[in-house]
Tab-separated table of C-alpha atoms in Angstrom:
chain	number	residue	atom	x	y	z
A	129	UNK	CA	-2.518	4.673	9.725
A	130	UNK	CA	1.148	3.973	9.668
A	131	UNK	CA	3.198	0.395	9.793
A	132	UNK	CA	2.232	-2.161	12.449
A	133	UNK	CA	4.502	-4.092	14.385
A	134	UNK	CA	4.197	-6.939	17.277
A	135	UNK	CA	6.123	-8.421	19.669
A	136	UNK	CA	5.614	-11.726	22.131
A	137	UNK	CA	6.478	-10.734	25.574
A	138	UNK	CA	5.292	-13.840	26.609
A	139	UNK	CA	3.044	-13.718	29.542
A	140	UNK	CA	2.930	-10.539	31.561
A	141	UNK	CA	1.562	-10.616	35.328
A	142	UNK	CA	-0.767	-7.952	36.799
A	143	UNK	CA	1.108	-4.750	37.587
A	144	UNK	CA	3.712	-6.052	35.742
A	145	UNK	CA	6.121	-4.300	33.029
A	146	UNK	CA	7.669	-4.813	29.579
A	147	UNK	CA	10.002	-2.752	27.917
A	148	UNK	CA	10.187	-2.860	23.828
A	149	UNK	CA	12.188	-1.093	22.020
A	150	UNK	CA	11.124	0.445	18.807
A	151	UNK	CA	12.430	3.628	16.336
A	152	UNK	CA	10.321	4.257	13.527
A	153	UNK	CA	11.302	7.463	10.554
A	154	UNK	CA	9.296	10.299	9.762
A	155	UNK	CA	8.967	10.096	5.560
A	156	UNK	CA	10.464	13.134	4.668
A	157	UNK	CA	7.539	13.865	2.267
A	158	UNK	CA	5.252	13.754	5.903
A	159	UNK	CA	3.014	16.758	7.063
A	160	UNK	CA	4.838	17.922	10.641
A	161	UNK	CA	3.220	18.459	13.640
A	162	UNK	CA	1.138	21.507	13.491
A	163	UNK	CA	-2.383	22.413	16.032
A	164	UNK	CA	-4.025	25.161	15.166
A	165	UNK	CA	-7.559	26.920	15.174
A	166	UNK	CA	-9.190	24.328	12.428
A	167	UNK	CA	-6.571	21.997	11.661
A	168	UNK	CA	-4.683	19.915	14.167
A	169	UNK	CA	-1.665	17.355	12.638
A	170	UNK	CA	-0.197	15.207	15.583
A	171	UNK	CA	2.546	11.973	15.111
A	172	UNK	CA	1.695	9.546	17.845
A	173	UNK	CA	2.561	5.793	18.747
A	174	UNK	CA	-0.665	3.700	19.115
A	175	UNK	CA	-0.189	0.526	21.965
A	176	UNK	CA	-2.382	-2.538	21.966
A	177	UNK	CA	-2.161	-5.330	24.478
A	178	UNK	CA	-3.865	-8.236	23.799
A	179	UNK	CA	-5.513	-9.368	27.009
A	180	UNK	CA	-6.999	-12.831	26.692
A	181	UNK	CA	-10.218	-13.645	28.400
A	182	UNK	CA	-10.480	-9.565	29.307
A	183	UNK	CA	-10.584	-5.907	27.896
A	184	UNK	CA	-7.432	-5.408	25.387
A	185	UNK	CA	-5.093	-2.357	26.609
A	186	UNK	CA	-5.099	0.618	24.367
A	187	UNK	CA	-3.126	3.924	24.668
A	188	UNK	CA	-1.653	6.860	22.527
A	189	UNK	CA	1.763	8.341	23.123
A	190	UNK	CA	2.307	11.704	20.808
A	191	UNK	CA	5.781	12.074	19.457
A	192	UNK	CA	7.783	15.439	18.536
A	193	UNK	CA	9.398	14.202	15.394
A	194	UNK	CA	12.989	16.889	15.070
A	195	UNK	CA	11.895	19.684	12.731
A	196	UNK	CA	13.225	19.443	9.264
């Protein structure tokens, strides 16, 4: 897994939305994105809220890095 980063947005209400902006670089020396038959290489950006007192918030955004 790649480089971890947080943010305080405070306290968020139900149905409610935060923005945070982020850029992150693709090390040159990095396998690119590739799916095939047996082998399937994807760059993604992993979200975790922290919900106290209740089920955390998890989801996985895939990300087309430019081709080299």
């Amino acid at each position: 897994m790649g480089e971890t980063s947080s943010a305080d947005l405070g306290t968020l209400r139900a149905g409610g939305k935060a923005d945070v902006p982020f850029s992150f670089e693709v090390p040159q020396e990095g396998p690119v994105s590739y799916d095939g038959k047996l082998l399937c290489i994807v760059w993604e950006v992993r979200v975790h809220v922290d919900v106290p007192w209740a089920t955390d918030i998890e989801e996985s955004f895939p990300v087309a890095p430019p081709p080299r």
